[in-house]
PDB file of C-alpha atoms in Angstrom:
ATOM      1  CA  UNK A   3     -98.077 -34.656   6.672  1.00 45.00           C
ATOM      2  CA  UNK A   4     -96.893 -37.699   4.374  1.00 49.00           C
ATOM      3  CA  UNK A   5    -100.066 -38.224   2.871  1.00 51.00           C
ATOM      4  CA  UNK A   6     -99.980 -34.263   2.018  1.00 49.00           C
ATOM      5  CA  UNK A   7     -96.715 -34.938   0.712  1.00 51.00           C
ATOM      6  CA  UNK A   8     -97.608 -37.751  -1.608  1.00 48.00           C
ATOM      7  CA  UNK A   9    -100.409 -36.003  -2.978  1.00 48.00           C
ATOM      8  CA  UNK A  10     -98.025 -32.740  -4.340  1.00 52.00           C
ATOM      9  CA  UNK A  11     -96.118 -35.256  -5.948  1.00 52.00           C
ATOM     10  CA  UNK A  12     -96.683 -34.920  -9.636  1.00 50.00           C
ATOM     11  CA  UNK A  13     -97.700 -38.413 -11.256  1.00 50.00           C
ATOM     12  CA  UNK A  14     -95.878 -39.077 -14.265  1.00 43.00           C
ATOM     13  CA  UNK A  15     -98.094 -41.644 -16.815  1.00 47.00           C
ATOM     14  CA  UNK A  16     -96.994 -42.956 -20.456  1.00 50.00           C
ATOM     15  CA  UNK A  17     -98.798 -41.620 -23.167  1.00 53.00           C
ATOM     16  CA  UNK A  18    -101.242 -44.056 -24.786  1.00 56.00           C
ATOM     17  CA  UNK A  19     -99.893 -46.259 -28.173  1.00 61.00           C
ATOM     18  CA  UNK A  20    -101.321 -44.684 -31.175  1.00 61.00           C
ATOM     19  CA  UNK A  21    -103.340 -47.512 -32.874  1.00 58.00           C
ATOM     20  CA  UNK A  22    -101.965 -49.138 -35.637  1.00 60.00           C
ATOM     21  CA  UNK A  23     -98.403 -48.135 -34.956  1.00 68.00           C
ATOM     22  CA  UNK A  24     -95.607 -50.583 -35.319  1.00 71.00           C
ATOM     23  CA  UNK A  25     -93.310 -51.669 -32.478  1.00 80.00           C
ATOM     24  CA  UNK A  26     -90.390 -50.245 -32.649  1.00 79.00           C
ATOM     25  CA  UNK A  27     -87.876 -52.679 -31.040  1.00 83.00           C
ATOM     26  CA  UNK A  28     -89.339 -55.525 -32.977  1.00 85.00           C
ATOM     27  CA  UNK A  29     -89.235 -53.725 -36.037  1.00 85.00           C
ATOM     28  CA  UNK A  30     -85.612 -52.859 -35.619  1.00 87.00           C
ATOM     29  CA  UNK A  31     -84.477 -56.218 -34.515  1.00 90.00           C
ATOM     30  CA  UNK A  32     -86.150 -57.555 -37.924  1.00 89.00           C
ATOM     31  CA  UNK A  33     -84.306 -54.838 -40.101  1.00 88.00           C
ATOM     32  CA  UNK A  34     -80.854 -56.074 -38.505  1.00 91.00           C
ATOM     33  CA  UNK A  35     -81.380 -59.873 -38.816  1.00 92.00           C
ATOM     34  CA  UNK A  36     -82.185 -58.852 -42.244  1.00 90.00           C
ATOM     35  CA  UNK A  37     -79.525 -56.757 -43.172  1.00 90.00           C
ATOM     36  CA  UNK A  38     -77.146 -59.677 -41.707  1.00 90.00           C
ATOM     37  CA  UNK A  39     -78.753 -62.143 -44.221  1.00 91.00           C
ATOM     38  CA  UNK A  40     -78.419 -59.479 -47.454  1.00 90.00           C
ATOM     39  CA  UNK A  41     -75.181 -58.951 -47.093  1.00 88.00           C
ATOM     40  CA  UNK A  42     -73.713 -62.046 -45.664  1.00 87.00           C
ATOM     41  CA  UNK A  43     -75.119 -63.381 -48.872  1.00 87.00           C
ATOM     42  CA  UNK A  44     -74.211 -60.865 -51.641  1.00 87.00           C
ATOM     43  CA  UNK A  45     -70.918 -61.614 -49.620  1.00 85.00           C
ATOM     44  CA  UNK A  46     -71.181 -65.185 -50.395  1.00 82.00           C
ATOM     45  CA  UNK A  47     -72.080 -64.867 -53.787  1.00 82.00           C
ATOM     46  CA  UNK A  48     -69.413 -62.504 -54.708  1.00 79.00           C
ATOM     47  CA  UNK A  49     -67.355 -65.013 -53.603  1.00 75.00           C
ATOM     48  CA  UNK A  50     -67.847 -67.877 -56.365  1.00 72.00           C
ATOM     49  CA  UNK A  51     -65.581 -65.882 -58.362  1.00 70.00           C
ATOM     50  CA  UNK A  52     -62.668 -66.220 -56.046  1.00 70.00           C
ATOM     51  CA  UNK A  53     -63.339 -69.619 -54.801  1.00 67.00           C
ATOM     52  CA  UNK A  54     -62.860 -70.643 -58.964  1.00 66.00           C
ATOM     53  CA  UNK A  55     -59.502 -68.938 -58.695  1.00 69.00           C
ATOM     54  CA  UNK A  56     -58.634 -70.962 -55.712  1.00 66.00           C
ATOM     55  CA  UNK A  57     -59.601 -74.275 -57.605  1.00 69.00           C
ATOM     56  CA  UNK A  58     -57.501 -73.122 -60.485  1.00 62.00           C
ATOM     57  CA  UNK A  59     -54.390 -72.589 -58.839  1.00 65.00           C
ATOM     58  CA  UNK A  60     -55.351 -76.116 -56.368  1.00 64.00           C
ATOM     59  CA  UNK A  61     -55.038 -77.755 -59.750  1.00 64.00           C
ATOM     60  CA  UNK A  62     -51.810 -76.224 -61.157  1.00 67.00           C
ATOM     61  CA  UNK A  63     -49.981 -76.774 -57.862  1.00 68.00           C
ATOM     62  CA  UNK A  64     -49.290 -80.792 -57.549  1.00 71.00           C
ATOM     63  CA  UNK A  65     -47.314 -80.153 -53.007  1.00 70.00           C
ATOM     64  CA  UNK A  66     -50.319 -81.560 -51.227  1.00 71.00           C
ATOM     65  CA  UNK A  67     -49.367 -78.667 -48.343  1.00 77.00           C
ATOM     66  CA  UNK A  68     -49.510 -76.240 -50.806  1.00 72.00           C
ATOM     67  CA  UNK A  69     -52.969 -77.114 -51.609  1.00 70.00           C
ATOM     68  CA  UNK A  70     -54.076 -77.548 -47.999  1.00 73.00           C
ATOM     69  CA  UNK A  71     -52.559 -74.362 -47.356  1.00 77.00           C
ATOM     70  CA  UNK A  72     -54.597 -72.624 -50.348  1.00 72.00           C
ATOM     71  CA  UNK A  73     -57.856 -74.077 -49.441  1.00 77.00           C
ATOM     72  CA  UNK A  74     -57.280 -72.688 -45.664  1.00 79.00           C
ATOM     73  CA  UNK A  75     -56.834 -69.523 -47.001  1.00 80.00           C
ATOM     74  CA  UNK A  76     -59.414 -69.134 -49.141  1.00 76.00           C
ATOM     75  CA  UNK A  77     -61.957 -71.016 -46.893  1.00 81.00           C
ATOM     76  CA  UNK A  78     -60.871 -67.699 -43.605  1.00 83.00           C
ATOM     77  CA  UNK A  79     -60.914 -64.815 -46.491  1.00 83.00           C
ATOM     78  CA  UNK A  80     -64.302 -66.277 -47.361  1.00 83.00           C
ATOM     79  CA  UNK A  81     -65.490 -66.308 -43.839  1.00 87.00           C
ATOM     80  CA  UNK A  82     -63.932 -63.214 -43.112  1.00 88.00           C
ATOM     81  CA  UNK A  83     -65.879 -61.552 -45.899  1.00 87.00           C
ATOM     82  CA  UNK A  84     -69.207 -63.209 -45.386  1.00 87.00           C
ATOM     83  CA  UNK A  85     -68.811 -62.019 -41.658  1.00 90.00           C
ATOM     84  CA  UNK A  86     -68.050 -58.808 -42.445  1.00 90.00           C
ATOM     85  CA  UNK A  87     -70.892 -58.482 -45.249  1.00 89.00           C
ATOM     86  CA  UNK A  88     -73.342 -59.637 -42.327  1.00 91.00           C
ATOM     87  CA  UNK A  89     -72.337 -57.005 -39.922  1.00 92.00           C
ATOM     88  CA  UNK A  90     -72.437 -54.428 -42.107  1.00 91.00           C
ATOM     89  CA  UNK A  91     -75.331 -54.629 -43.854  1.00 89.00           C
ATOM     90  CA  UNK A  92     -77.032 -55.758 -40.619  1.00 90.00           C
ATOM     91  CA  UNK A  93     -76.036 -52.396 -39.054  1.00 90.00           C
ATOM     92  CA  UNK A  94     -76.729 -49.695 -42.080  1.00 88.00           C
ATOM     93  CA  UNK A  95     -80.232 -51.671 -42.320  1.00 88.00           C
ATOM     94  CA  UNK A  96     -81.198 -51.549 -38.570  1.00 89.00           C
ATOM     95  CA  UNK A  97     -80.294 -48.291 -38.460  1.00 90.00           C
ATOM     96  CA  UNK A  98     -82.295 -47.171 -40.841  1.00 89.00           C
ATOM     97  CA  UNK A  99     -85.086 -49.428 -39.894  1.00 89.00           C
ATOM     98  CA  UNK A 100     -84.998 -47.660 -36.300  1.00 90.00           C
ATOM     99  CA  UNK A 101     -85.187 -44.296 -37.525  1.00 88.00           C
ATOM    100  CA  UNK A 102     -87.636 -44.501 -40.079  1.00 89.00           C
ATOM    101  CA  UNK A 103     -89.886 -46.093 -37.494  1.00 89.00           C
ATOM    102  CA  UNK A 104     -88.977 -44.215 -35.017  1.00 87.00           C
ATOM    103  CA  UNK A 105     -89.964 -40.884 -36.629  1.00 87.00           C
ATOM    104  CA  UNK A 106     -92.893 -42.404 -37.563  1.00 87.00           C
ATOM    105  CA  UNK A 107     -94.021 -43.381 -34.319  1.00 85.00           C
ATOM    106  CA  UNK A 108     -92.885 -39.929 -33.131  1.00 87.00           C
ATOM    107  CA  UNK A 109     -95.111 -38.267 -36.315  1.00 85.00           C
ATOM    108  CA  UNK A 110     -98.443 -40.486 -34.761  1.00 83.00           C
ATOM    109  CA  UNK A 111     -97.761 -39.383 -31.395  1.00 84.00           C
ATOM    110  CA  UNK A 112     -97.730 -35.689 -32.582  1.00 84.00           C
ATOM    111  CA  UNK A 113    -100.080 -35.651 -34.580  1.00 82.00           C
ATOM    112  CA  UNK A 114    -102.534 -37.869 -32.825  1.00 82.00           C
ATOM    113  CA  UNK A 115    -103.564 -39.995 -35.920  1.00 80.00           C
ATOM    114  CA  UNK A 116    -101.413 -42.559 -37.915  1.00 78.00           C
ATOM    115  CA  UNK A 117    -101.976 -42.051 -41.380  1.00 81.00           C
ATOM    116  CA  UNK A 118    -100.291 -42.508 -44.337  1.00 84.00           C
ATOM    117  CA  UNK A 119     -98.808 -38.830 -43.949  1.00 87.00           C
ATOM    118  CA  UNK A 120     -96.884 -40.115 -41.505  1.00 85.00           C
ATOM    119  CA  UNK A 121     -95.582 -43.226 -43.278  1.00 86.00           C
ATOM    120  CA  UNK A 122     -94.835 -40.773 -46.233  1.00 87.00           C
ATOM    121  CA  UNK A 123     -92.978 -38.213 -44.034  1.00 87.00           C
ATOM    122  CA  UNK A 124     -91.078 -40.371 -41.980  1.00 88.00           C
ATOM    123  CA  UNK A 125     -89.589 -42.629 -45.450  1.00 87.00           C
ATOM    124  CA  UNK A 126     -88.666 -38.954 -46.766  1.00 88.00           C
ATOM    125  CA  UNK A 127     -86.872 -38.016 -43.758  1.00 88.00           C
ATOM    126  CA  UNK A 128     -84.539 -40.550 -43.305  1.00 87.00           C
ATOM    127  CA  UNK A 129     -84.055 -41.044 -46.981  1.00 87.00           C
ATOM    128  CA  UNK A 130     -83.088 -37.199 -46.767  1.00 87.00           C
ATOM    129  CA  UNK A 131     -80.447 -37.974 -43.573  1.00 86.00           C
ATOM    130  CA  UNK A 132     -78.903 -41.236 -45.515  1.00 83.00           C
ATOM    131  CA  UNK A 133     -78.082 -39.258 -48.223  1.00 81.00           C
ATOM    132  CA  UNK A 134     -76.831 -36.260 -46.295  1.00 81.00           C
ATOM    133  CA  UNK A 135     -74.231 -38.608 -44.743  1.00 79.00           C
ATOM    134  CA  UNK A 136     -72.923 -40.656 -47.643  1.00 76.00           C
ATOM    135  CA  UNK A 137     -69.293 -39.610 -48.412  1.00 76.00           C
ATOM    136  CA  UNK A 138     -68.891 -36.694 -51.302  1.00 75.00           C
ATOM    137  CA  UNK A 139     -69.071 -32.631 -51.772  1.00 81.00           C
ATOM    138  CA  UNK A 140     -71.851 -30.503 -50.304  1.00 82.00           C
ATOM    139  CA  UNK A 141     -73.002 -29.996 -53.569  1.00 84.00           C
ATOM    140  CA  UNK A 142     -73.558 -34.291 -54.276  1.00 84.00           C
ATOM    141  CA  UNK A 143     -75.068 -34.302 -50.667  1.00 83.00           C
ATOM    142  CA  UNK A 144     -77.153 -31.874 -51.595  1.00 85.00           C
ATOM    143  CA  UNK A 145     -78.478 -33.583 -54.203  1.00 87.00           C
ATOM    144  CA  UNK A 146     -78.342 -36.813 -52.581  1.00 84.00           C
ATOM    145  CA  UNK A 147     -80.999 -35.368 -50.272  1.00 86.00           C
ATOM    146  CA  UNK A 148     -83.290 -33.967 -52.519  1.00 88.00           C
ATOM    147  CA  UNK A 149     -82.905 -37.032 -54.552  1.00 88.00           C
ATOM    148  CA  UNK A 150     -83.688 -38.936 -51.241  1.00 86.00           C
ATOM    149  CA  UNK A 151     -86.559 -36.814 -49.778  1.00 87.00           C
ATOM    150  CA  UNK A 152     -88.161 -37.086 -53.248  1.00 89.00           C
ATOM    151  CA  UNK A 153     -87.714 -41.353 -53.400  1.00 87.00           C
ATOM    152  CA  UNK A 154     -88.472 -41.607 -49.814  1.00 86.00           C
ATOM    153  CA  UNK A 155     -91.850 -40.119 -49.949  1.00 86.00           C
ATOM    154  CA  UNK A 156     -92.393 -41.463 -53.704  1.00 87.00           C
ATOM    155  CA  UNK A 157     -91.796 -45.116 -51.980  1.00 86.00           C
ATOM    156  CA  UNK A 158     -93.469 -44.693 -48.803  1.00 84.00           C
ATOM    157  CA  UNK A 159     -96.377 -43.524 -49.583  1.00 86.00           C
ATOM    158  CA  UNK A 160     -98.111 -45.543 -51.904  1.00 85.00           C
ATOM    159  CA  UNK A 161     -96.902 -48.807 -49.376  1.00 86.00           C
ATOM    160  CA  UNK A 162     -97.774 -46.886 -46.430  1.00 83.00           C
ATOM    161  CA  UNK A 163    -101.377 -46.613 -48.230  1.00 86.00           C
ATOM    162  CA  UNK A 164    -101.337 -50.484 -48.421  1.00 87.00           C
ATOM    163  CA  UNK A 165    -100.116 -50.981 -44.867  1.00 78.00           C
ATOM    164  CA  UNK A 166    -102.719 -49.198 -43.175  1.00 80.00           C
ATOM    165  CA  UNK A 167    -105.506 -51.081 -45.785  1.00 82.00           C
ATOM    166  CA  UNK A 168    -104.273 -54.417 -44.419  1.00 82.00           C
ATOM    167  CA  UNK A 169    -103.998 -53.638 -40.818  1.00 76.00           C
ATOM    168  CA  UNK A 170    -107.966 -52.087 -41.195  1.00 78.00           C
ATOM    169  CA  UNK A 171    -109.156 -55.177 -43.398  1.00 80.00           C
ATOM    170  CA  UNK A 172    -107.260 -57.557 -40.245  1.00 76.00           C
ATOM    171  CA  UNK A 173    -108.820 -55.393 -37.612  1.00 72.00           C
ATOM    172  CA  UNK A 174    -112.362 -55.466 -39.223  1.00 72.00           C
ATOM    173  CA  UNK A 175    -111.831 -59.414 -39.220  1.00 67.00           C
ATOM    174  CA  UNK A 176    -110.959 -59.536 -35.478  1.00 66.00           C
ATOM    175  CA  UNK A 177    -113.366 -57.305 -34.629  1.00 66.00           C
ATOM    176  CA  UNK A 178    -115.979 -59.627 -36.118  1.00 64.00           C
ATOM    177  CA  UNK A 179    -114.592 -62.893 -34.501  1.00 63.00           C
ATOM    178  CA  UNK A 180    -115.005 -60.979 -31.138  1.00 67.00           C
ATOM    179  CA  UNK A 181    -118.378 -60.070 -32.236  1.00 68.00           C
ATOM    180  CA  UNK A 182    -119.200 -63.416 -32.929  1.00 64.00           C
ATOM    181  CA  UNK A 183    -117.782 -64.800 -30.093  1.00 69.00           C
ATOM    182  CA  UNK A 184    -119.803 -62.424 -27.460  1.00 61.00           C
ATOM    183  CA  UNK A 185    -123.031 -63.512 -29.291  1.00 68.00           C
ATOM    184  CA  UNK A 186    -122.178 -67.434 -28.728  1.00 64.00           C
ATOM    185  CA  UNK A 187    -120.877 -66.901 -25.160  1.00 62.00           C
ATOM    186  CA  UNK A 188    -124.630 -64.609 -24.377  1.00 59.00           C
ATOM    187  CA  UNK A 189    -126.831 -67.612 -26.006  1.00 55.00           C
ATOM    188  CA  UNK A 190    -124.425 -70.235 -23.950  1.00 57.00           C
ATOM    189  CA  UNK A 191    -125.048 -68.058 -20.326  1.00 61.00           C
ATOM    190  CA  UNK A 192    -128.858 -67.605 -21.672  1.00 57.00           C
ATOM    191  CA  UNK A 193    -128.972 -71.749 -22.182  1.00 55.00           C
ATOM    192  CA  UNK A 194    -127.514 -72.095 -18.855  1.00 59.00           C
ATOM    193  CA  UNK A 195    -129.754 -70.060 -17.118  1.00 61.00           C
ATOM    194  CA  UNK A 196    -132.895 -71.919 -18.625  1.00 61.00           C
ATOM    195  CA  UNK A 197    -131.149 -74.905 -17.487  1.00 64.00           C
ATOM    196  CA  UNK A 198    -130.838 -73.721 -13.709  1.00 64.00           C
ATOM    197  CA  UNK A 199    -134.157 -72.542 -13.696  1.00 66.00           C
ATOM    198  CA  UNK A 200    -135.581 -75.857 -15.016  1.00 63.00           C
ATOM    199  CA  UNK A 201    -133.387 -77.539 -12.413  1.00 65.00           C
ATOM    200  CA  UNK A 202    -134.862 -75.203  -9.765  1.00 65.00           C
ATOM    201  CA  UNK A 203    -138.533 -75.608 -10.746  1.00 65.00           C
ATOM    202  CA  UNK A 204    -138.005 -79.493 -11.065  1.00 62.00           C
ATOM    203  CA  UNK A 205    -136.264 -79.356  -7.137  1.00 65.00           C
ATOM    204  CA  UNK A 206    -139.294 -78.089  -5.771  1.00 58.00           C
TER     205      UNK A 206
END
């Protein structure tokens, strides 16, 4: 009765990875460590500015605690901006990184194929969403996601088109090392057997 039981059960498998698809965790943890370093730096550098300010008014006030007390504040507003900048930009770039390869991903599984269509589409598409939700009237979103659809596809598919080259020239070259490395490992086994067979004859 179990085993009757067990074999209604439906079976639930994972459809198989597309080939040539990127990983989309890894991909999205790359796009947020990167965001973190673009705009904890453009933080950073924006700050030069300020910090001269802060040496200007270090050398026009002579109370020693007045100068430490300057240089403490500029030294947290600095970190606090440079923090800031990193989370930010670490967020609106891991974001978009996850859903531009996450429709892509979805686009290969649909379709079957990963091509540069997909690349193409999925750059448009979340080009199109970013500029739907940036701040402004219905008619500037509007236009921010034509604008966006238009630049997103523009972008995407021309790099999408050198993407897939590379990953087809690096498969080629694996493929060949393999090849090669069959052929070595068949005239090593054949060696060895001539070997053992000598060995046998010379037992007799």
């Amino acid at each position: 009765m179990e085993t009757a039981d067990k074999a209604d059960e439906p079976i639930y498998t994972r459809s198989p990875k597309v080939a040539g698809t990127v990983n989309w965790g890894t991909a999205t943890v790359v796009g947020v460590f990167a965001g973190m370093l673009y705009g904890g730096g453009k933080e950073a550098a924006a700050s030069v500015s300020k910090d001269a300010e802060v040496m200007l008014k270090l050398g026009s006030t002579p109370d020693k605690r007045e100068q430490y007390r300057l240089m403490r504040d500029a030294m947290e507003k600095r970190f606090i901006r440079v923090t800031r900048g990193s989370i930010i930009g670490g967020v609106r770039l891991g974001v978009f990184t996850a859903a531009f390869y996450g429709l892509q991903n979805l686009l290969a599984e649909k379709r079957g194929v990963h091509d540069v269509f997909n690349i193409a589409g999925a750059g448009s598409a979340t080009a199109a969403t970013f500029g739907l939700i940036l701040p402004g009237s219905l008619k500037w979103r509007a236009r921010n996601v034509a604008l966006g659809a238009a630049l997103g596809a523009a972008v995407c598919f021309p790099l999408g088109w050198l993407h897939l080259k590379l990953v087809e020239k690096a498969n080629e070259g694996s493929l060949a090392a393999s090849r090669d490395m069959d052929r070595r490992e068949g005239a090593r086994s054949g060696v060895g057997a001539a070997i053992d067979r000598l060995e046998g004859n010379l037992s007799k």
